[in-house]
Coordinates of C-alpha atoms in Angstrom, one line a residue:
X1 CA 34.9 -32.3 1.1
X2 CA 38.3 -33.4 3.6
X3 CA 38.0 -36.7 5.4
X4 CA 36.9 -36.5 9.0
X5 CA 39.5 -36.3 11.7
X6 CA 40.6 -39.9 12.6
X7 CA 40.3 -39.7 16.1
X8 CA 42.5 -43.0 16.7
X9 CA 44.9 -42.0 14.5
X10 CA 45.6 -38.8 16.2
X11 CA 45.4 -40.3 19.6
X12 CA 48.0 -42.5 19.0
X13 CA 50.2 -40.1 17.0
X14 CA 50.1 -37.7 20.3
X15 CA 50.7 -40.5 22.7
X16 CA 54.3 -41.1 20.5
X17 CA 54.6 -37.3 20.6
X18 CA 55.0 -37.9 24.5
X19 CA 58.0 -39.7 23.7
X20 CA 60.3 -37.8 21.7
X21 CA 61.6 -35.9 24.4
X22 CA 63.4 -36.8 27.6
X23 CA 61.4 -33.9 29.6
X24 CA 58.1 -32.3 29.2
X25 CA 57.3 -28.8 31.0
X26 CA 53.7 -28.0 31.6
X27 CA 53.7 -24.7 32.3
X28 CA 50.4 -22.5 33.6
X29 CA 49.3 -20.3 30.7
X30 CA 45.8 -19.3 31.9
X31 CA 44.6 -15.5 32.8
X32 CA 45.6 -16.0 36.3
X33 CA 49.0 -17.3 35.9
X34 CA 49.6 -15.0 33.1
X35 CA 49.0 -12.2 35.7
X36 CA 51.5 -13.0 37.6
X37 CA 53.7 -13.0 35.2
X38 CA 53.6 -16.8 33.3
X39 CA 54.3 -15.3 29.8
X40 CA 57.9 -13.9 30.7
X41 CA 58.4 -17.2 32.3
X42 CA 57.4 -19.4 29.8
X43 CA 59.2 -17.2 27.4
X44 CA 62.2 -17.6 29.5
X45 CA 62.0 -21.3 28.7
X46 CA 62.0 -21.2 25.6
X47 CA 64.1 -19.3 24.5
X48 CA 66.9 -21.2 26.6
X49 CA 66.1 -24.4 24.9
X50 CA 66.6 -22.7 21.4
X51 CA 69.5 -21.3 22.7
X52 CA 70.8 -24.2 24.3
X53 CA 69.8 -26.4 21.3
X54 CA 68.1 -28.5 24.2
X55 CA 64.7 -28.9 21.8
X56 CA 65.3 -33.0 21.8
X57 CA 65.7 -33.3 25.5
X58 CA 62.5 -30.6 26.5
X59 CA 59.4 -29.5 25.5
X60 CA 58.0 -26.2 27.1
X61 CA 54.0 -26.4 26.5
X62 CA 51.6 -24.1 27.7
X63 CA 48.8 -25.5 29.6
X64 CA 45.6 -24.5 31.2
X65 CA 44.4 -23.8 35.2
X66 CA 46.4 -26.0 37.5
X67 CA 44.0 -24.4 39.9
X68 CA 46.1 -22.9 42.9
X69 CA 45.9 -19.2 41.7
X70 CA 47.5 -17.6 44.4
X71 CA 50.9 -19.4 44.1
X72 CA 51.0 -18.6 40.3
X73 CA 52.9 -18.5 37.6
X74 CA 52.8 -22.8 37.9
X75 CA 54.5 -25.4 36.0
X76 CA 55.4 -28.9 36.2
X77 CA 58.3 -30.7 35.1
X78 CA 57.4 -34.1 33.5
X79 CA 60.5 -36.6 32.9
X80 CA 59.6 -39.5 30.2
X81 CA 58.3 -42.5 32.1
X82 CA 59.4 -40.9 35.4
X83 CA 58.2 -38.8 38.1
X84 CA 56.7 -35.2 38.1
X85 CA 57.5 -32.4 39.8
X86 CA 55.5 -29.1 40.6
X87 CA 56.6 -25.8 41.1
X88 CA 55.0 -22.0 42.2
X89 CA 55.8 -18.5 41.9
X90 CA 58.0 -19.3 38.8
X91 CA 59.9 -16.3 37.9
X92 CA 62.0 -16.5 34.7
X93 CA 65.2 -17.0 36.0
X94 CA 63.6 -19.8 38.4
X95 CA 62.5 -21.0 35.7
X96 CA 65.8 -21.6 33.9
X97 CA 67.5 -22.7 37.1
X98 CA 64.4 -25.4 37.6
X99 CA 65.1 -26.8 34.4
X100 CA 68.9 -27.5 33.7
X101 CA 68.8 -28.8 37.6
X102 CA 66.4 -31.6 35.7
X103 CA 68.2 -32.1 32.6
X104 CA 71.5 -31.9 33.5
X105 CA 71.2 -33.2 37.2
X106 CA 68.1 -34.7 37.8
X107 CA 67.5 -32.9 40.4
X108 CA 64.5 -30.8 41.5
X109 CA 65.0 -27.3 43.0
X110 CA 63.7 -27.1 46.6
X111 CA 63.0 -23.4 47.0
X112 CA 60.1 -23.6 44.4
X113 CA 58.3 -27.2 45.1
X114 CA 54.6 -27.1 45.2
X115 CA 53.5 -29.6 47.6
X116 CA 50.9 -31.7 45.9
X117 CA 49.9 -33.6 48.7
X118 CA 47.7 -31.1 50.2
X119 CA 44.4 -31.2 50.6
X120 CA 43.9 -28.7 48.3
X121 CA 45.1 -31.2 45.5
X122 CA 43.8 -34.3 47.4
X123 CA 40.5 -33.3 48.2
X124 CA 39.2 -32.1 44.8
X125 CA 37.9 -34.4 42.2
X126 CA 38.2 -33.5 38.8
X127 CA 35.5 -33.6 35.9
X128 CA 35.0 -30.6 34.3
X129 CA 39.1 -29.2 34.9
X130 CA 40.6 -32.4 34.3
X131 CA 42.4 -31.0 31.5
X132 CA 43.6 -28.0 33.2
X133 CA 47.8 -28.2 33.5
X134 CA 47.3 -30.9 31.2
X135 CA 46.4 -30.3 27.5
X136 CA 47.5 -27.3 25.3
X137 CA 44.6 -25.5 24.5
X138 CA 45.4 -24.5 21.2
X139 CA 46.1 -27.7 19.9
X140 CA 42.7 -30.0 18.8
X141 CA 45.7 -33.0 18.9
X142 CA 46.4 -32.5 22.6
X143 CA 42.7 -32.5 23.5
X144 CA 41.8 -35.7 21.3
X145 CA 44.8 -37.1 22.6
X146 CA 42.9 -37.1 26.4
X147 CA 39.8 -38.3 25.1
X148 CA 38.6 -35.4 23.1
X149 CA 35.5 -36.1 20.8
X150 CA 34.9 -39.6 21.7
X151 CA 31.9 -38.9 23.4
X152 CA 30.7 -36.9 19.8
X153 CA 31.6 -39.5 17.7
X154 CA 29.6 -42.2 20.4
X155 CA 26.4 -40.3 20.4
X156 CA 26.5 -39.9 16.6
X157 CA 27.3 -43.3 15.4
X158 CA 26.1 -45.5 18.5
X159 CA 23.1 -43.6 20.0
X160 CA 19.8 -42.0 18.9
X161 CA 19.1 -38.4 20.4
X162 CA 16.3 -40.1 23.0
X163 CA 19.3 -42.2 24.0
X164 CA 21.1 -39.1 24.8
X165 CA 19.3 -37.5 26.3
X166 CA 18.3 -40.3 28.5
X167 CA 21.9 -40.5 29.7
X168 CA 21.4 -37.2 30.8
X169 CA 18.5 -38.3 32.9
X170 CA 20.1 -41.3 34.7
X171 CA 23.0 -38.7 35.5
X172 CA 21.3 -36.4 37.2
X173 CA 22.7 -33.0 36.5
X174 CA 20.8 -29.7 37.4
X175 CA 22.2 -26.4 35.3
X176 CA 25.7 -25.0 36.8
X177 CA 24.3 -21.9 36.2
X178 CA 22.6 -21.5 39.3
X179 CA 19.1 -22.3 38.8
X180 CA 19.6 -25.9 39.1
X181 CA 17.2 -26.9 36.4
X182 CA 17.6 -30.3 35.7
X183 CA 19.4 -30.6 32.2
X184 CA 17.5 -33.4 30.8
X185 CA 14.2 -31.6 31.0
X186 CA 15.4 -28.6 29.4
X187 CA 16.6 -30.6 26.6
X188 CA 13.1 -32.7 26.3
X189 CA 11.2 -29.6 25.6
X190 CA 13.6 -28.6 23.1
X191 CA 13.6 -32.0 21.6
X192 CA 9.7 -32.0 21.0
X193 CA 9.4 -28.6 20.4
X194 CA 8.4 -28.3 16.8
X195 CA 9.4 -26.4 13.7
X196 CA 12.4 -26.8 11.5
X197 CA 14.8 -24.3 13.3
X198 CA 16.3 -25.0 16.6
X199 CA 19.0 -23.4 18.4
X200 CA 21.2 -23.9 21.2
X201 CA 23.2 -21.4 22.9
X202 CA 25.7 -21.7 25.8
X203 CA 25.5 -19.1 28.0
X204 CA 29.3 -17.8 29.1
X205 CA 28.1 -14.3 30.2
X206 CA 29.8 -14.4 34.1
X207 CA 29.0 -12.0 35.7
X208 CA 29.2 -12.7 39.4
X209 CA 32.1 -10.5 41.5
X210 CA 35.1 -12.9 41.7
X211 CA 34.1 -16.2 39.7
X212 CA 36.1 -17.0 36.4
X213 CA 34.6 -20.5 36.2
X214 CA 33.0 -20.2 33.0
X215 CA 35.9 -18.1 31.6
X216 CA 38.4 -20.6 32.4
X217 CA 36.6 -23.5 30.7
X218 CA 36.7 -20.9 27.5
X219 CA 39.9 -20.1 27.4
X220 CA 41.4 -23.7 28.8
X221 CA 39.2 -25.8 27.3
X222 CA 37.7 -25.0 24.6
X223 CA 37.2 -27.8 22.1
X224 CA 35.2 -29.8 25.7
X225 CA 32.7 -26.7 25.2
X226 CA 32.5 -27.1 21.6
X227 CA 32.1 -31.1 22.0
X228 CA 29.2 -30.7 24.9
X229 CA 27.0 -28.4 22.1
X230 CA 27.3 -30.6 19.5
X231 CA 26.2 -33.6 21.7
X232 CA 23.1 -31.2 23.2
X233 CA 22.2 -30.1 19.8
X234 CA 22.2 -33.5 18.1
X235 CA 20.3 -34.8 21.1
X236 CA 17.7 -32.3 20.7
X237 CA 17.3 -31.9 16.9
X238 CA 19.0 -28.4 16.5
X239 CA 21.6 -27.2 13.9
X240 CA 22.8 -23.7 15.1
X241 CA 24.5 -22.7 18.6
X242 CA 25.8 -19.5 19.9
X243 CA 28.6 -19.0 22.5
X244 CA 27.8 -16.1 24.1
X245 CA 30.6 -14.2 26.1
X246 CA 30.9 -11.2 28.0
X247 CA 33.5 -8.6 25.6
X248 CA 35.6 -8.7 28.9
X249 CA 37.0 -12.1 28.0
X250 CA 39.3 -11.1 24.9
X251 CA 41.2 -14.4 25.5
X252 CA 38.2 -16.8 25.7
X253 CA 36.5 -15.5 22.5
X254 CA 40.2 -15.7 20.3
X255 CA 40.6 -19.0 21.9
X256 CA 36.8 -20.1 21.3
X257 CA 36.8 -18.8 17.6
X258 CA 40.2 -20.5 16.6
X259 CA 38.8 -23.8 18.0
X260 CA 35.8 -23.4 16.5
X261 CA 37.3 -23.0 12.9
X262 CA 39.9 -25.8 13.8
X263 CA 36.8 -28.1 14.7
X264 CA 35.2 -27.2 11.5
X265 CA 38.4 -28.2 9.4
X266 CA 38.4 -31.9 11.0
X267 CA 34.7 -32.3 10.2
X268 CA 33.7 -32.0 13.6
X269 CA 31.4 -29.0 13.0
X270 CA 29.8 -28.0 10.1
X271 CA 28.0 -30.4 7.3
X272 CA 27.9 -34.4 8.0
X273 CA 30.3 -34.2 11.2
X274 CA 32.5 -37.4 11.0
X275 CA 30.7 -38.9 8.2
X276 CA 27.4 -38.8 10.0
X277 CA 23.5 -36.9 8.5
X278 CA 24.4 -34.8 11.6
X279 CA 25.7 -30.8 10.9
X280 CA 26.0 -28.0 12.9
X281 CA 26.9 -24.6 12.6
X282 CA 28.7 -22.8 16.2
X283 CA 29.3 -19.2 15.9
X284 CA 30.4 -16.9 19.0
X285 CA 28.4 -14.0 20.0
X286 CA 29.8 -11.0 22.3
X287 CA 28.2 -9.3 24.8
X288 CA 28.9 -5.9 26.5
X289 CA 29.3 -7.3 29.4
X290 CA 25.8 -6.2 31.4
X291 CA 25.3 -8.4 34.1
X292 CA 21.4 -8.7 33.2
X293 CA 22.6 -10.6 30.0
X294 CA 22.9 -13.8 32.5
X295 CA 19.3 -14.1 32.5
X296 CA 18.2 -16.0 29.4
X297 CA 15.7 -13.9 27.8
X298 CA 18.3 -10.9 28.1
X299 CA 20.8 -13.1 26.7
X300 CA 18.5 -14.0 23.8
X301 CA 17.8 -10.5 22.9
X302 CA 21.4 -9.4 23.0
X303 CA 22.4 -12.1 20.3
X304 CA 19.4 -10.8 18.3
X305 CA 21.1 -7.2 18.6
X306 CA 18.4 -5.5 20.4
X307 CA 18.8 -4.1 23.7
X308 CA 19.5 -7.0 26.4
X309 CA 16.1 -6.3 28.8
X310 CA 14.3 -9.4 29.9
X311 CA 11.0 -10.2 29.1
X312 CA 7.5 -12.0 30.6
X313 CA 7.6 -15.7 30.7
X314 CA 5.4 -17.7 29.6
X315 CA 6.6 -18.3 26.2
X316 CA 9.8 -19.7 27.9
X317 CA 12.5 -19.8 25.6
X318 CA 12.5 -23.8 24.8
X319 CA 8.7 -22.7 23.0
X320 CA 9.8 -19.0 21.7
X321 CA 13.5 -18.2 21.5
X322 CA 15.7 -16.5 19.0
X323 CA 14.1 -15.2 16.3
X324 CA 11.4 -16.7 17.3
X325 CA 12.2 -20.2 17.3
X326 CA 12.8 -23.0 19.9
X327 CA 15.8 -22.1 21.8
X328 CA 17.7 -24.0 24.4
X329 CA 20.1 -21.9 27.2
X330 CA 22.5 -24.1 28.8
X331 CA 25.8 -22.7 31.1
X332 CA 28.8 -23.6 30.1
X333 CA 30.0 -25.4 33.1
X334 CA 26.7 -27.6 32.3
X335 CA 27.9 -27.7 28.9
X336 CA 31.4 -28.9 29.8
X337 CA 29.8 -32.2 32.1
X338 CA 28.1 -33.4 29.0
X339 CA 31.2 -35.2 26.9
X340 CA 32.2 -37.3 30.9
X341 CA 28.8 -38.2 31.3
X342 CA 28.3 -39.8 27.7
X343 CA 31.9 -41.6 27.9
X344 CA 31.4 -42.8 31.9
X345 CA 27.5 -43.1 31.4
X346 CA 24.7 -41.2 33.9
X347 CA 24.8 -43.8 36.4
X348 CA 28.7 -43.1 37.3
X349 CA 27.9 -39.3 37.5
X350 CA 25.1 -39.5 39.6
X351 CA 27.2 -41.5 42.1
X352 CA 29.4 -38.9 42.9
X353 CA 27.3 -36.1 44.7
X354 CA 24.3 -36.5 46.3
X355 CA 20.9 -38.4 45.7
X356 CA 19.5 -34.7 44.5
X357 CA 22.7 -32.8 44.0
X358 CA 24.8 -35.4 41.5
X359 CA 27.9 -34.9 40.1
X360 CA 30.9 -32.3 41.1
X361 CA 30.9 -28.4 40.7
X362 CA 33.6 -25.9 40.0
X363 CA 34.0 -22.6 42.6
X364 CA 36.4 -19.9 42.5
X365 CA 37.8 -19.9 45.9
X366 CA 38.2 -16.2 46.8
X367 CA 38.3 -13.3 49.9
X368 CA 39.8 -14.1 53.4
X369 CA 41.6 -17.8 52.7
X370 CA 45.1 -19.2 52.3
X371 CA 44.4 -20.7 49.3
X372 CA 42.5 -19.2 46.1
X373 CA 42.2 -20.5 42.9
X374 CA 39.6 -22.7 40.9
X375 CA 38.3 -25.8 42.9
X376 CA 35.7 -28.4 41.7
X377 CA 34.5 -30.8 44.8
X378 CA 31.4 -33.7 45.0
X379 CA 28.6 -31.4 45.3
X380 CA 27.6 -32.2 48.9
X381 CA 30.9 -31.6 50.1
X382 CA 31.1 -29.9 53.8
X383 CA 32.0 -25.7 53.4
X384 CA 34.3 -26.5 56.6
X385 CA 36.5 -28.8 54.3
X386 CA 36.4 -26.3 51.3
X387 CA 37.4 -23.8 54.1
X388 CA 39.4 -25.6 56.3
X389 CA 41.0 -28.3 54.3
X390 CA 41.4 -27.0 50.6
X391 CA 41.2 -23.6 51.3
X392 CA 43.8 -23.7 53.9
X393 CA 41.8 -22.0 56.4
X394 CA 41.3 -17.9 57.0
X395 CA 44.8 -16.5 56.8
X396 CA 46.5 -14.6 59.7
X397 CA 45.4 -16.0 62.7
X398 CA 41.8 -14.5 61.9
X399 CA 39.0 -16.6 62.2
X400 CA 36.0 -17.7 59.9
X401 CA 33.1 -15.7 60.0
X402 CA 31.1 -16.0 56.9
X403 CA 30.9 -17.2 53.0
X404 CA 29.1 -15.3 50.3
X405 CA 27.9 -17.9 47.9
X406 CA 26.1 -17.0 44.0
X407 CA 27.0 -13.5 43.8
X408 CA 24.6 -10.3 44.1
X409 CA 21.7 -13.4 43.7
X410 CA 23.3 -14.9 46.8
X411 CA 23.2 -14.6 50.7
X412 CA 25.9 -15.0 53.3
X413 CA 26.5 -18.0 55.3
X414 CA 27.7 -17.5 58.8
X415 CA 30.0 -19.7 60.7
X416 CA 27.7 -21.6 62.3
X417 CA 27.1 -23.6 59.1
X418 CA 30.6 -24.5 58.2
X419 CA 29.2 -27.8 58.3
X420 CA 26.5 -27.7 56.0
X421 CA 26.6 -29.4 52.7
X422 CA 27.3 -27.1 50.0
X423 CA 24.4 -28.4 47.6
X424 CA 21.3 -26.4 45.9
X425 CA 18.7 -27.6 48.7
X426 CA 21.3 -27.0 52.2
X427 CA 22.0 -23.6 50.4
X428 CA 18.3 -22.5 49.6
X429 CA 17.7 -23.8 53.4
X430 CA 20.0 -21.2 54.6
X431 CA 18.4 -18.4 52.5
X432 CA 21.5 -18.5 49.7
X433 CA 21.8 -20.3 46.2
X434 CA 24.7 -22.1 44.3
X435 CA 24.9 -19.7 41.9
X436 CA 27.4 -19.9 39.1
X437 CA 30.2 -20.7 41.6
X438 CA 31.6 -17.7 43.1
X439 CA 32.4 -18.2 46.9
X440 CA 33.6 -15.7 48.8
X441 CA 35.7 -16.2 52.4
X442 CA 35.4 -13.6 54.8
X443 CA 37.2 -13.0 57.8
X444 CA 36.1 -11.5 61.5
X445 CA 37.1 -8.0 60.5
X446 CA 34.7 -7.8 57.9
X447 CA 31.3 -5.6 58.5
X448 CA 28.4 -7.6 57.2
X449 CA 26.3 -4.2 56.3
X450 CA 28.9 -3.3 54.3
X451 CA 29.4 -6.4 52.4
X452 CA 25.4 -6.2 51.8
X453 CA 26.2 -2.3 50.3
X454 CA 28.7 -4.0 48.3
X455 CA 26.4 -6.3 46.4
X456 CA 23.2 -3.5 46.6
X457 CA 25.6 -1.1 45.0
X458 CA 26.2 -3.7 42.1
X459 CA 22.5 -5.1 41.2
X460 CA 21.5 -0.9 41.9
X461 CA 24.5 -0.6 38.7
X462 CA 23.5 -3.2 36.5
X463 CA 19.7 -2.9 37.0
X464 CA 18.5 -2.9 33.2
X465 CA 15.6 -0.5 34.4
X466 CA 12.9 -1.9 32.7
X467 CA 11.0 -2.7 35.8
X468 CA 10.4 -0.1 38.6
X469 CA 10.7 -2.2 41.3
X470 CA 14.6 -3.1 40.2
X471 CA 15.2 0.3 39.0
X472 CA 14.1 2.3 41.6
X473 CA 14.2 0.1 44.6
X474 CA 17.8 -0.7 44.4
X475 CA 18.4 2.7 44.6
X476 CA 16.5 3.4 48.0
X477 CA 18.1 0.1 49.2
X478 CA 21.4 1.3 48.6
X479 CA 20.7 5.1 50.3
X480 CA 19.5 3.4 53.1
X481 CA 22.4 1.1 53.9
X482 CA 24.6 4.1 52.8
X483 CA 23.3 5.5 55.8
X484 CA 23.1 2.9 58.0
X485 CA 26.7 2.2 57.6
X486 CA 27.9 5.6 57.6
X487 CA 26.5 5.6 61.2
X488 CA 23.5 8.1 60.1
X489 CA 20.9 5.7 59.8
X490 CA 17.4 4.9 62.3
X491 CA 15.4 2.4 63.5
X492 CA 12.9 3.6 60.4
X493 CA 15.4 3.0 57.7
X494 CA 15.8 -0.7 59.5
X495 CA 12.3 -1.2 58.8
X496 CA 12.0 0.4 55.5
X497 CA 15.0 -1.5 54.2
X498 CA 13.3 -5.1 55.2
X499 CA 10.0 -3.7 53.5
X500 CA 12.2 -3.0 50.0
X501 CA 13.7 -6.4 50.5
X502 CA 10.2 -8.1 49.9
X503 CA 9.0 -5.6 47.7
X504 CA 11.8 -5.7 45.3
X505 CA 11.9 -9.7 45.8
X506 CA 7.9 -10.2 45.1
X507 CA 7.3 -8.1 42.5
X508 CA 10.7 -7.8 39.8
X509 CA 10.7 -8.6 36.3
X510 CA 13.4 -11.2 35.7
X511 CA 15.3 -13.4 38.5
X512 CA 18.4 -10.8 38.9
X513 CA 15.9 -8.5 40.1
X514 CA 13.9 -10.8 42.1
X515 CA 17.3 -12.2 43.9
X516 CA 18.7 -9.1 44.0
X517 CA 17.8 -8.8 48.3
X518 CA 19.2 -11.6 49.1
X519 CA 22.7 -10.9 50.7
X520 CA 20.8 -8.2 52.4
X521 CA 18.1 -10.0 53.7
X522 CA 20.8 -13.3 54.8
X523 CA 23.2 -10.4 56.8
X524 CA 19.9 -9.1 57.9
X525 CA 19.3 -12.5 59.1
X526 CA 22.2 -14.0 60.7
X527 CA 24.4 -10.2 61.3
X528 CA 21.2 -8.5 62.6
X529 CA 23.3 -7.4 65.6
X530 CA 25.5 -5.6 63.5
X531 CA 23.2 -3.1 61.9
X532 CA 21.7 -1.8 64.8
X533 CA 24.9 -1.3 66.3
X534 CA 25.3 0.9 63.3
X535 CA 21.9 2.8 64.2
X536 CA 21.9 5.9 65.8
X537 CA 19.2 5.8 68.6
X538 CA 18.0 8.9 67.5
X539 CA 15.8 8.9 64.6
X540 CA 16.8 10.8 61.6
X541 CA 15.0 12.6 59.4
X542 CA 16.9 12.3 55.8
X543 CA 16.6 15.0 53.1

């Protein structure tokens, strides 16, 4: 059996690595960059140093999110114990120009500064993506090299599992996911759950409209996901996880599976990880990509190969999981806060947040706003300064008139409340959720009752149809608002929509089902006005 990865040893090889060249270009290579066109750029890059012969004076490496989407493709050009200079909307041939201006001028290029002095920089702080435009995903070196499986090898050679998980307690965290269960309770049940078999599983099955939270963590960070599973299982005694992700992330499953087998090389998976009794086994499950598959028992049936349908709780998966055995489902944004809280301890993650809310969380920033991309804010942080301040406000001289938080789960949140604190009690107040992360910005043009057919058109979709209630009252939801905004609805289908809210609420199956309502009982709520403008006075009789 190989010898353990010496974690010092490659720390300090990586931070000489830093060195060797004059200038160091960091250059977006996530989904969204890549969209708009990063691979042609960063190809463009390299092949002029080749060219050029320039491979002692720059190295072109391919990073992760730098989080401002909508200015993509990003990089940054890095000279050796100098300044840093960012750039957007990188085409190759900017690209070029941008870097002989640095190595042969020292100069930057003007027309293609990103100003990082905005609040959209300034106002985030960074747990879970502080790798992202940092590390090079593919390489285990460049993520040991910024702390990467010290918080593994701490918990396994300093710390008993109770100690563990007790760190999770003093910090705090709820599950990301959007339950906002807190973490160390989930893990306590699996820890003194009995039997020999135990599993863990991280749950990467995103399925909201617009969020790529989870995705990104995959596909730029993958060895932090890996590193927060083997803590979990250790902690709570099990010695098999699953990833499980949705078949639409190609890129996060090939990035997940090569880091997997990379980690199992340097003995930080498999049999006696770094030299300890501790061994785990992490495999990656795909899904095809049903948005029911986010609830757990789903999930759990889905990596057994059955049909993904939930089922009745009680058992609850900690008592009766896969195959039968104690299971523990944990997001992977949850999974990803694990390795910071063990090196900074619980008591510095529960300072940032708030008393019930600790820590930060990640959003994709989407719709009606200047700025998208991937933020991660203090939860308690106002939606006015996600808005206003990092998002860059509503675009066009159109004004703010509501945000769509936690998906087809979640409600809309009218202007009013741009100064609520976005944390999981102000948003259940308001009749919404946290959700995975997806927030959506939407502007005074936008109809409310359509944005609720939006959603109702969705969970009617992706309704597994094991329970009536989901099945069938999605459907009648969605003909009524089909009618309502198509001008043809009455007073009656008003009424009988509001009834379907809180039947379809009371009595579903699983929590999709039971959530699935809510943005049309919030627009319902706050946009009442703008359904029965849509009502015809008369009442209609529908065939």
């Amino acid at each position: 059996m190989a010898a353990p990865i010496d974690l010092h040893e490659v720390m300090e090889r990586e931070r000489e690595e830093r060195f060797r060249t004059r200038w160091r270009v960091k250059a977006c290579a996530s989904t969204a960059c890549m969209s708009a066109g990063a691979g042609a750029t960063i190809q463009a890059m390299e092949d002029m140093v080749d060219r050029d012969e320039m491979a002692l004076e720059v190295q072109v490496i391919p990073t992760g999110c730098m989080g401002l989407c909508s200015a993509g493709p990003l990089m940054r050009m890095m000279r050796r114990g100098g300044d840093e200079t960012d750039y957007q909307r990188v085409t190759p041939e900017a690209a070029v120009e941008i870097v002989r201006s640095h190595v042969h001028d020292e100069e930057p290029v003007p027309e293609h500064q990103l100003d990082t002095t905005i609040p959209f920089f300034t106002s985030q702080q960074r747990v879970v993506l502080a790798n992202g435009g940092v590390i090079n995903p593919d390489r285990i070196e460049s993520y040991v090299a910024h702390g990467g499986y010290q918080a593994l090898q701490t918990a396994l050679t300093t710390m008993k599992p109770k100690q563990v998980i007790e760190e999770m307690r003093l910090s705090g965290i709820r599950g990301r996911g959007g339950a906002g269960y807190p973490v160390a309770s989930k893990w306590s049940l699996l820890a003194a759950a009995g039997g020999k078999t135990k599993y863990v599983v991280a749950n990467g099955d995103e399925g909201d409209p617009g969020a790529y939270m989870d995705r990104t963590i995959m596909e730029d960070d993958p060895h932090r996901l890996i590193e927060g599973i083997a803590i979990a299982a250790y902690a709570t005694g099990a010695d098999q996880a699953y990833i499980y992700v949705r078949a639409e992330y190609p890129r996060a499953i090939e990035r997940l599976d090569r880091a997997i087998r990379v980690a199992r090389r340097n003995r930080l998976l498999g049999r006696k990880i770094l030299d300890t009794s501790f061994s785990l086994s992490v495999e990656v499950r795909i899904g095809a990509g049903a948005f029911v598959c986010g609830e757990e028992t789903a999930l759990l049936a889905s990596i057994e190969g059955r049909r993904g349908t939930p089922r009745l709780r009680p058992p609850y998966p900690t008592e009766k999981g896969l195959w039968g055995a104690p299971t523990m489902i944990n997001n992977v944004e949850t999974l990803a806060n694990v390795a910071p809280i063990i090196n900074g301890g619980g008591e510095w993650f529960s300072s940032i947040g708030t008393d019930k809310s600790t820590g930060t969380k990640v959003f994709a920033l989407a719709g009606d706003i200047t700025n998208t991309g991937l933020i991660e804010v203090p939860m308690g942080t106002s939606l006015r300064s996600i808005v206003e301040d990092i998002g860059g406000g509503v675009p066009d001289g159109r004004s703010f008139k509501a945000a769509q938080t936690g998906g087809p789960s979640g409600g809309c949140i009218p202007a009013k409340f741009l100064d609520t604190p976005v944390d999981y009690e102000s948003l259940r107040e308001l009749g919404s959720i946290m959700g995975s992360g997806g927030l959506i910005i939407m502007d005074d043009e936008v109809r409310m009752p359509d944005v609720a057919k939006y959603f109702m058109e969705f969970s009617m979709d992706e309704s597994c149809g094991k329970c009536t209630p989901c099945r069938a009252g999605t459907v009648q939801m969605h003909n009524l608002l089909q009618h309502i905004t198509d001008g043809t609805g009455s007073k009656q289908d008003l009424r009988d929509l509001e009834h379907l809210c809180s039947v379809v609420r009371d009595t579903s199956l699983c929590g999709l089902g039971q959530a699935a309502p809510n943005p049309v009982i919030s627009t319902l709520q706050y946009f009442r006005s703008e359904y029965e403008e849509l009502i015809d006075e008369e009442e209609v009789v529908h065939a």
